[in-house]
XYZ file of C-alpha atoms in Angstrom:
485
model
C 5.404 1.639 11.282
C 5.936 -1.600 9.765
C 3.284 -2.399 7.904
C 3.184 -5.019 5.373
C 0.902 -5.196 2.739
C -0.964 -9.515 1.108
C -2.809 -8.229 -1.651
C -3.285 -10.291 -4.347
C -3.134 -13.957 -5.751
C -0.880 -15.787 -2.700
C 1.899 -17.646 -4.441
C 1.749 -15.100 -7.594
C 1.736 -11.956 -6.904
C 2.245 -12.463 -2.680
C 5.740 -14.504 -2.453
C 6.558 -15.810 0.850
C 9.737 -14.792 0.849
C 9.069 -11.921 0.225
C 6.555 -11.592 3.216
C 9.857 -13.139 5.023
C 12.489 -10.666 4.207
C 9.717 -8.261 5.114
C 8.962 -9.966 9.046
C 12.985 -10.204 9.284
C 13.475 -6.066 8.475
C 10.933 -5.025 10.410
C 11.049 -3.998 14.006
C 8.352 -3.599 17.258
C 5.031 -4.280 16.709
C 3.766 -5.280 12.787
C 0.400 -4.321 10.938
C -0.425 -6.622 8.318
C -3.214 -5.589 5.572
C -5.135 -8.192 3.653
C -7.392 -8.220 0.575
C -6.647 -11.423 -1.418
C -9.176 -14.239 -2.927
C -6.131 -16.943 -2.196
C -4.131 -18.480 -3.772
C -1.567 -21.439 -3.279
C -2.055 -23.220 0.070
C 1.254 -24.155 0.485
C 2.760 -20.488 0.127
C -0.015 -19.424 2.397
C 1.042 -21.883 4.777
C 4.683 -20.947 4.556
C 3.266 -16.932 5.593
C 1.509 -18.212 8.395
C 3.734 -19.743 9.780
C 6.549 -17.084 9.113
C 3.715 -14.394 11.152
C 3.714 -16.837 14.048
C 7.064 -16.951 14.299
C 7.059 -13.038 14.135
C 8.556 -12.110 17.856
C 6.824 -9.349 18.412
C 2.594 -8.147 17.944
C 1.055 -9.097 15.014
C -1.873 -7.129 13.937
C -4.084 -8.226 10.576
C -6.270 -5.920 9.212
C -8.487 -7.239 6.298
C -9.474 -4.314 4.261
C -11.747 -6.149 1.557
C -11.687 -9.702 1.172
C -9.713 -12.917 3.014
C -10.551 -15.512 0.613
C -9.182 -19.150 0.783
C -5.604 -19.000 1.926
C -5.968 -15.751 2.995
C -8.455 -16.575 5.547
C -6.309 -18.765 7.666
C -3.205 -16.487 7.268
C -5.222 -13.826 8.736
C -7.286 -16.095 10.760
C -3.566 -17.953 12.327
C -1.409 -15.402 11.518
C -2.274 -12.602 13.387
C -2.366 -11.862 17.631
C -5.535 -9.880 16.805
C -7.264 -9.978 13.284
C -9.428 -6.919 13.193
C -12.210 -6.750 10.334
C -12.648 -3.350 8.265
C -15.750 -2.403 7.979
C -17.767 -4.117 5.292
C -14.786 -6.840 4.630
C -15.297 -10.309 4.213
C -13.622 -13.806 5.135
C -14.323 -16.690 2.929
C -13.405 -20.629 4.476
C -13.837 -23.713 2.193
C -11.906 -26.921 1.622
C -8.428 -27.576 -0.460
C -9.236 -27.964 -4.362
C -6.574 -28.734 -7.160
C -7.157 -29.545 -10.850
C -4.862 -32.717 -12.045
C -5.042 -35.287 -14.921
C -3.752 -39.176 -14.087
C -5.804 -42.556 -13.985
C -8.330 -43.550 -10.935
C -5.769 -44.081 -8.674
C -4.169 -41.078 -9.545
C -7.222 -38.734 -9.355
C -8.746 -41.161 -5.820
C -4.692 -40.126 -4.430
C -5.637 -36.186 -5.691
C -9.070 -37.051 -3.981
C -7.409 -38.108 -0.434
C -4.010 -35.046 -0.497
C -6.892 -32.597 -0.295
C -8.873 -34.302 2.090
C -5.581 -34.208 4.016
C -5.285 -30.647 3.576
C -8.743 -29.188 4.465
C -8.437 -31.401 7.870
C -5.222 -29.434 8.308
C -6.770 -26.465 7.708
C -10.201 -26.614 9.848
C -7.568 -26.851 13.169
C -6.126 -23.323 12.284
C -10.201 -22.323 12.555
C -10.433 -24.037 15.667
C -7.981 -23.420 18.053
C -8.818 -19.838 17.067
C -11.911 -20.233 17.677
C -12.261 -23.151 20.219
C -14.740 -24.912 18.056
C -13.934 -28.710 16.880
C -12.382 -29.233 14.058
C -15.457 -31.330 12.515
C -17.480 -28.464 13.089
C -15.172 -26.047 10.596
C -14.619 -29.461 8.558
C -18.721 -29.063 8.124
C -18.552 -25.597 7.019
C -15.866 -26.102 4.182
C -16.950 -28.604 1.881
C -19.033 -25.364 0.413
C -17.680 -21.206 -0.536
C -18.892 -20.224 3.299
C -18.443 -16.273 3.784
C -18.847 -14.383 6.951
C -19.292 -10.483 6.994
C -17.276 -8.845 9.378
C -19.731 -8.861 12.656
C -20.322 -12.695 11.249
C -16.437 -13.296 11.981
C -16.500 -11.718 14.830
C -19.440 -13.655 16.380
C -17.765 -16.791 14.857
C -14.806 -16.271 16.729
C -12.701 -15.922 14.293
C -11.504 -12.023 13.978
C -11.283 -9.982 17.693
C -13.596 -6.813 16.000
C -14.601 -4.616 14.101
C -12.992 -1.404 13.105
C -13.692 2.255 13.582
C -12.174 3.545 10.677
C -9.498 6.238 11.346
C -10.404 9.065 9.172
C -14.216 9.140 11.325
C -12.292 9.700 14.580
C -10.620 11.830 13.309
C -13.739 14.094 11.042
C -15.367 13.002 15.123
C -11.965 15.262 15.990
C -12.238 18.122 13.626
C -16.055 18.676 14.698
C -14.904 19.100 18.240
C -13.048 20.980 17.985
C -13.711 23.607 15.523
C -17.068 23.334 17.255
C -15.257 24.186 20.954
C -14.756 27.958 21.136
C -15.431 29.178 17.999
C -16.621 32.475 19.581
C -17.476 33.914 22.876
C -21.417 32.813 21.889
C -20.219 29.618 22.296
C -20.982 28.684 26.197
C -25.017 30.396 24.842
C -25.792 28.162 22.554
C -24.626 24.642 23.814
C -21.414 24.783 22.113
C -22.884 25.595 18.637
C -20.668 28.932 18.300
C -24.523 30.486 17.807
C -25.706 32.781 19.944
C -29.544 32.326 21.314
C -31.472 35.593 20.781
C -33.067 37.280 24.334
C -36.338 39.053 24.169
C -36.383 42.653 24.406
C -38.278 44.225 26.150
C -40.723 46.877 25.308
C -38.986 49.873 23.440
C -39.645 53.151 25.109
C -41.891 55.627 22.993
C -39.888 57.936 19.917
C -38.392 61.108 21.251
C -39.850 63.559 19.071
C -37.253 64.963 16.319
C -37.222 69.109 15.897
C -35.958 70.421 12.362
C -34.979 72.872 11.800
C -36.527 75.405 8.685
C -33.898 74.096 6.254
C -34.712 70.719 7.180
C -31.070 70.605 9.786
C -31.559 68.202 12.512
C -31.069 70.085 15.565
C -30.847 67.255 17.764
C -29.073 63.433 18.543
C -32.915 61.402 18.499
C -33.612 59.456 15.362
C -36.034 58.685 13.276
C -38.836 56.785 14.258
C -38.025 53.691 12.503
C -39.341 53.946 9.037
C -39.049 50.766 6.601
C -35.812 51.793 4.304
C -34.101 53.815 6.808
C -30.320 53.166 6.763
C -28.736 51.985 10.018
C -25.792 53.612 10.935
C -23.513 53.802 14.361
C -24.869 56.851 14.748
C -28.645 55.526 14.488
C -27.980 53.412 17.067
C -25.827 54.970 19.526
C -28.997 56.887 19.778
C -31.538 54.158 20.165
C -28.925 52.588 23.078
C -28.593 55.841 25.074
C -24.734 55.959 24.614
C -21.940 58.391 23.116
C -21.254 57.094 19.628
C -17.659 56.680 20.302
C -17.981 54.711 23.260
C -20.227 52.516 20.690
C -17.938 52.200 18.294
C -14.827 51.156 21.321
C -17.123 48.494 22.555
C -17.707 47.199 18.460
C -14.479 47.059 17.492
C -13.898 44.406 20.651
C -16.160 42.078 18.816
C -15.749 42.251 15.455
C -11.890 41.834 15.640
C -12.081 39.455 17.909
C -10.559 35.863 16.852
C -10.203 32.979 17.136
C -7.529 30.135 17.504
C -7.308 26.923 16.092
C -4.927 24.710 17.188
C -4.507 21.348 14.592
C -2.495 18.481 16.760
C 0.375 17.397 14.303
C 1.017 13.974 12.479
C 3.734 14.182 11.003
C 7.268 12.546 11.412
C 10.529 12.346 8.944
C 12.108 9.742 8.116
C 14.111 7.653 10.447
C 17.397 7.281 8.044
C 17.897 8.998 5.045
C 21.367 7.247 3.568
C 23.460 9.811 1.472
C 27.275 9.774 -0.474
C 30.145 11.682 1.074
C 29.693 15.041 -0.135
C 26.158 13.741 -2.667
C 23.045 15.264 -1.756
C 19.881 14.204 -0.509
C 16.192 15.259 -0.059
C 13.780 14.838 3.179
C 9.695 15.080 3.086
C 8.064 14.703 5.967
C 5.516 11.486 6.469
C 1.728 12.828 6.310
C -0.093 15.724 5.060
C 0.929 18.946 5.833
C -1.713 21.055 6.640
C -1.688 24.608 5.696
C -0.621 27.475 8.352
C 2.383 25.162 9.872
C 5.648 26.897 10.158
C 9.249 24.881 10.125
C 11.968 26.107 11.595
C 15.462 24.116 11.095
C 18.114 23.804 14.387
C 21.641 23.569 14.649
C 24.219 21.922 11.914
C 26.971 19.833 12.528
C 30.152 21.359 11.110
C 30.207 19.724 7.602
C 27.177 19.248 6.767
C 24.871 22.560 5.255
C 21.062 21.669 5.378
C 17.777 23.652 4.810
C 14.372 22.998 5.664
C 11.256 24.836 3.504
C 9.175 26.775 6.350
C 6.030 26.033 4.226
C 6.295 22.516 3.406
C 8.786 21.286 5.433
C 11.323 19.629 3.024
C 15.001 19.795 3.808
C 17.409 19.849 1.326
C 20.856 18.290 3.554
C 24.347 18.292 1.791
C 27.019 15.530 3.235
C 30.306 16.592 4.301
C 33.762 14.189 2.745
C 33.607 11.792 5.418
C 33.271 8.349 5.949
C 30.852 5.918 5.312
C 28.537 5.675 9.017
C 29.007 8.964 9.588
C 25.755 10.109 11.644
C 23.882 13.122 11.672
C 20.837 14.143 13.870
C 17.878 17.017 12.119
C 15.687 18.689 14.650
C 12.987 20.699 12.762
C 10.271 22.656 15.110
C 6.907 22.819 13.738
C 4.581 25.713 15.080
C 0.732 25.729 14.289
C -0.736 28.841 15.245
C 0.053 30.139 19.116
C -0.272 26.138 20.310
C 2.765 25.345 21.487
C 5.577 23.814 18.811
C 6.383 20.439 18.041
C 10.275 19.250 17.596
C 10.467 16.505 14.861
C 14.169 14.518 14.287
C 15.428 13.217 10.999
C 18.343 11.290 10.774
C 21.059 11.513 7.684
C 23.367 8.406 7.774
C 26.748 8.656 4.863
C 26.791 5.740 3.281
C 29.948 4.275 0.089
C 29.463 5.509 -3.010
C 28.469 2.438 -4.205
C 26.482 -0.627 -2.860
C 27.706 -3.995 -2.589
C 26.055 -5.071 -6.093
C 28.198 -2.435 -7.240
C 25.287 -0.691 -8.212
C 24.882 3.261 -8.574
C 23.209 5.037 -5.297
C 19.827 7.192 -5.886
C 21.392 10.517 -4.065
C 22.038 13.216 -6.037
C 25.251 14.228 -6.729
C 26.875 16.985 -4.891
C 27.074 20.393 -7.433
C 29.350 20.844 -9.873
C 33.058 22.553 -7.870
C 31.971 20.944 -4.579
C 35.080 19.991 -2.896
C 36.475 16.847 -1.745
C 38.036 13.999 -3.596
C 35.861 10.819 -4.937
C 35.562 8.602 -2.210
C 36.156 4.495 -2.257
C 36.499 3.263 -5.164
C 34.257 5.881 -7.456
C 34.647 7.021 -10.820
C 33.686 10.522 -11.964
C 32.774 10.557 -15.513
C 31.053 13.509 -17.722
C 27.557 13.294 -18.750
C 27.824 12.115 -22.443
C 30.166 8.811 -21.593
C 27.347 8.302 -18.106
C 24.161 7.934 -20.679
C 25.889 6.118 -23.272
C 27.052 3.363 -20.654
C 23.540 3.854 -18.500
C 22.002 2.673 -21.836
C 24.594 -0.222 -22.803
C 23.317 -1.734 -19.419
C 19.730 -0.955 -20.181
C 19.828 -2.820 -23.304
C 21.748 -5.957 -21.337
C 19.257 -5.855 -18.987
C 16.489 -6.443 -21.801
C 18.571 -9.333 -23.719
C 19.230 -10.972 -20.543
C 15.411 -10.977 -19.866
C 14.952 -12.205 -23.331
C 17.107 -14.579 -23.379
C 15.267 -15.935 -19.822
C 12.099 -16.102 -21.576
C 13.472 -18.059 -24.696
C 14.411 -20.682 -22.019
C 11.632 -21.156 -20.408
C 9.544 -21.501 -23.850
C 11.717 -24.316 -24.336
C 11.760 -25.621 -21.622
C 7.639 -25.422 -21.612
C 8.134 -27.321 -25.718
C 9.996 -29.649 -24.659
C 6.903 -30.875 -22.381
C 4.903 -31.168 -25.087
C 7.700 -32.589 -27.470
C 8.442 -35.180 -24.341
C 4.201 -35.695 -24.479
C 4.255 -34.311 -20.185
C 1.705 -32.310 -21.735
C -1.297 -31.401 -24.268
C 0.134 -28.980 -27.606
C -3.267 -26.846 -26.185
C -1.935 -26.395 -22.741
C 1.935 -24.976 -23.890
C 0.650 -21.504 -23.890
C -0.706 -21.626 -19.811
C 1.969 -23.543 -19.662
C 5.083 -20.766 -20.548
C 2.032 -17.934 -18.509
C 2.426 -20.217 -15.911
C 5.981 -20.696 -15.830
C 6.935 -16.502 -16.352
C 4.705 -16.090 -12.595
C 6.542 -18.806 -11.017
C 8.751 -21.290 -12.788
C 8.719 -23.646 -9.632
C 5.192 -24.049 -9.749
C 5.236 -24.244 -12.623
C 7.302 -27.328 -13.333
C 5.479 -28.676 -10.415
C 2.287 -28.753 -12.413
C 3.380 -29.231 -15.772
C 6.419 -30.871 -16.265
C 6.475 -33.562 -13.207
C 4.526 -35.624 -15.309
C 5.305 -38.758 -17.297
C 6.603 -38.843 -20.278
C 4.167 -39.873 -22.776
C 1.226 -38.695 -20.673
C 0.219 -37.316 -23.576
C 0.857 -39.630 -27.119
C 2.739 -38.038 -29.869
C 3.404 -41.756 -31.347
C 0.998 -43.200 -34.091
C -0.786 -45.601 -32.517
C -0.731 -48.877 -34.653
C 1.952 -50.681 -36.505
C 4.151 -48.461 -38.555
C 7.470 -48.284 -39.961
C 10.091 -46.997 -37.056
C 12.584 -45.406 -38.618
C 14.511 -45.593 -34.866
C 14.380 -49.047 -35.092
C 17.434 -50.518 -35.985
C 17.411 -53.817 -37.581
C 13.914 -54.804 -36.203
C 13.101 -58.278 -36.980
C 10.386 -58.514 -39.965
C 10.537 -54.347 -40.647
C 12.347 -52.949 -43.283
C 14.516 -49.581 -42.112
C 14.741 -46.449 -43.993
C 17.595 -46.959 -45.515
C 15.475 -50.000 -47.015
C 13.062 -48.302 -48.354
C 15.194 -45.449 -50.001
C 17.511 -48.313 -51.648
C 14.422 -49.981 -52.829
C 12.647 -47.143 -53.724
C 16.274 -46.101 -55.937
C 16.400 -49.468 -57.496
C 12.851 -48.860 -58.994
C 13.111 -44.995 -60.203
C 16.248 -47.336 -62.366
C 13.790 -49.882 -63.715
C 11.770 -47.714 -65.147
C 14.721 -46.029 -66.944
């Protein structure tokens, strides 16, 4: 199933390019799950338009909160918007923070009004209400419950959780046919006790002089007497052997409950030539299932765990692109068997970027040559190369972070931001350099004064009329020291 998560701040934890990449890789209907308090408005619009461009059906579920940018993504990007029980949707006007003179602040206010008008049309298109109606609600934070969102036309339905549906299904399965008495008690599996006619008076019991019982007539049912097959047969007026035969069928009766199989295997698992891969079923595997593997193509080796369904497959020394379809039969009790398919494809020993593949290496002694440009290394050399690569990556990350910090320090030096904002600017650079540069680095130089205000000596001035240079001041100081000797 194609499922995309929008969990977190949009433009920071959730990037538009990541959503676009997931949509490009998807095939068929897409499910999007949202739990976000919003974020960058233009990143949100990029995600919204990406969902609108997707050629198949897009169903959006609000799992917790869809606020601000997340709300218009959910409302405008979904072909069908489903609110989970107890979830919420919040709308408000666009907001920002900035600094500048009165003209710049007035322009910022105008931009925010324009953005808010634009967002109001998204809600209007979904609901049929005029944009002015939504513009009025967006003057403050307006929160809709799941039911209110459906009533307002922002959402299409409130979801009935699948877990509840499965529980009802299990209840129905267990309550139907639980025992042969189910039909007598409305499907509850508990028999109703019919009122028995008055029992006949007990027949007399004759005993011998030493106390041996001479007849098969039971005692008069005194409190504390033990029940036995013999006594019960006597009371019912049947032979003990006949009673045992009838009761054995009752006590040995079993109830067969068949469960619906809701598991599958990945459509395509990749493995390098002569490599080994493990394929795990997708979904919860209930107890009591039996897995059986069908025929395996020549050159391949595969086996399946009978109780868990985990497949272990070893590829032959073949060209990349060769495929294998494994058929696994799943049996649940005495029900009809179900056939599942797992696909395996041989890929090159290294990907396009030269990174080692994740497939397990073939066992020592496996016949066949190494494919392509693959190189065989001893374990010690391999571990050394891994450690060196990790060290190089860490060094690269430190260098990258150092450059980001240096760029922020340059903003402080140029007077683009104050020194008090340095920490926030560095944190923003680590999250998204481009947004940080737009927010902080785009300020004009000397927005925050760095030089002293008033008159003084400018050590950068060269021959400015009326002011001594720095060299002149040093020369005068030397002359005064020489005079006082």
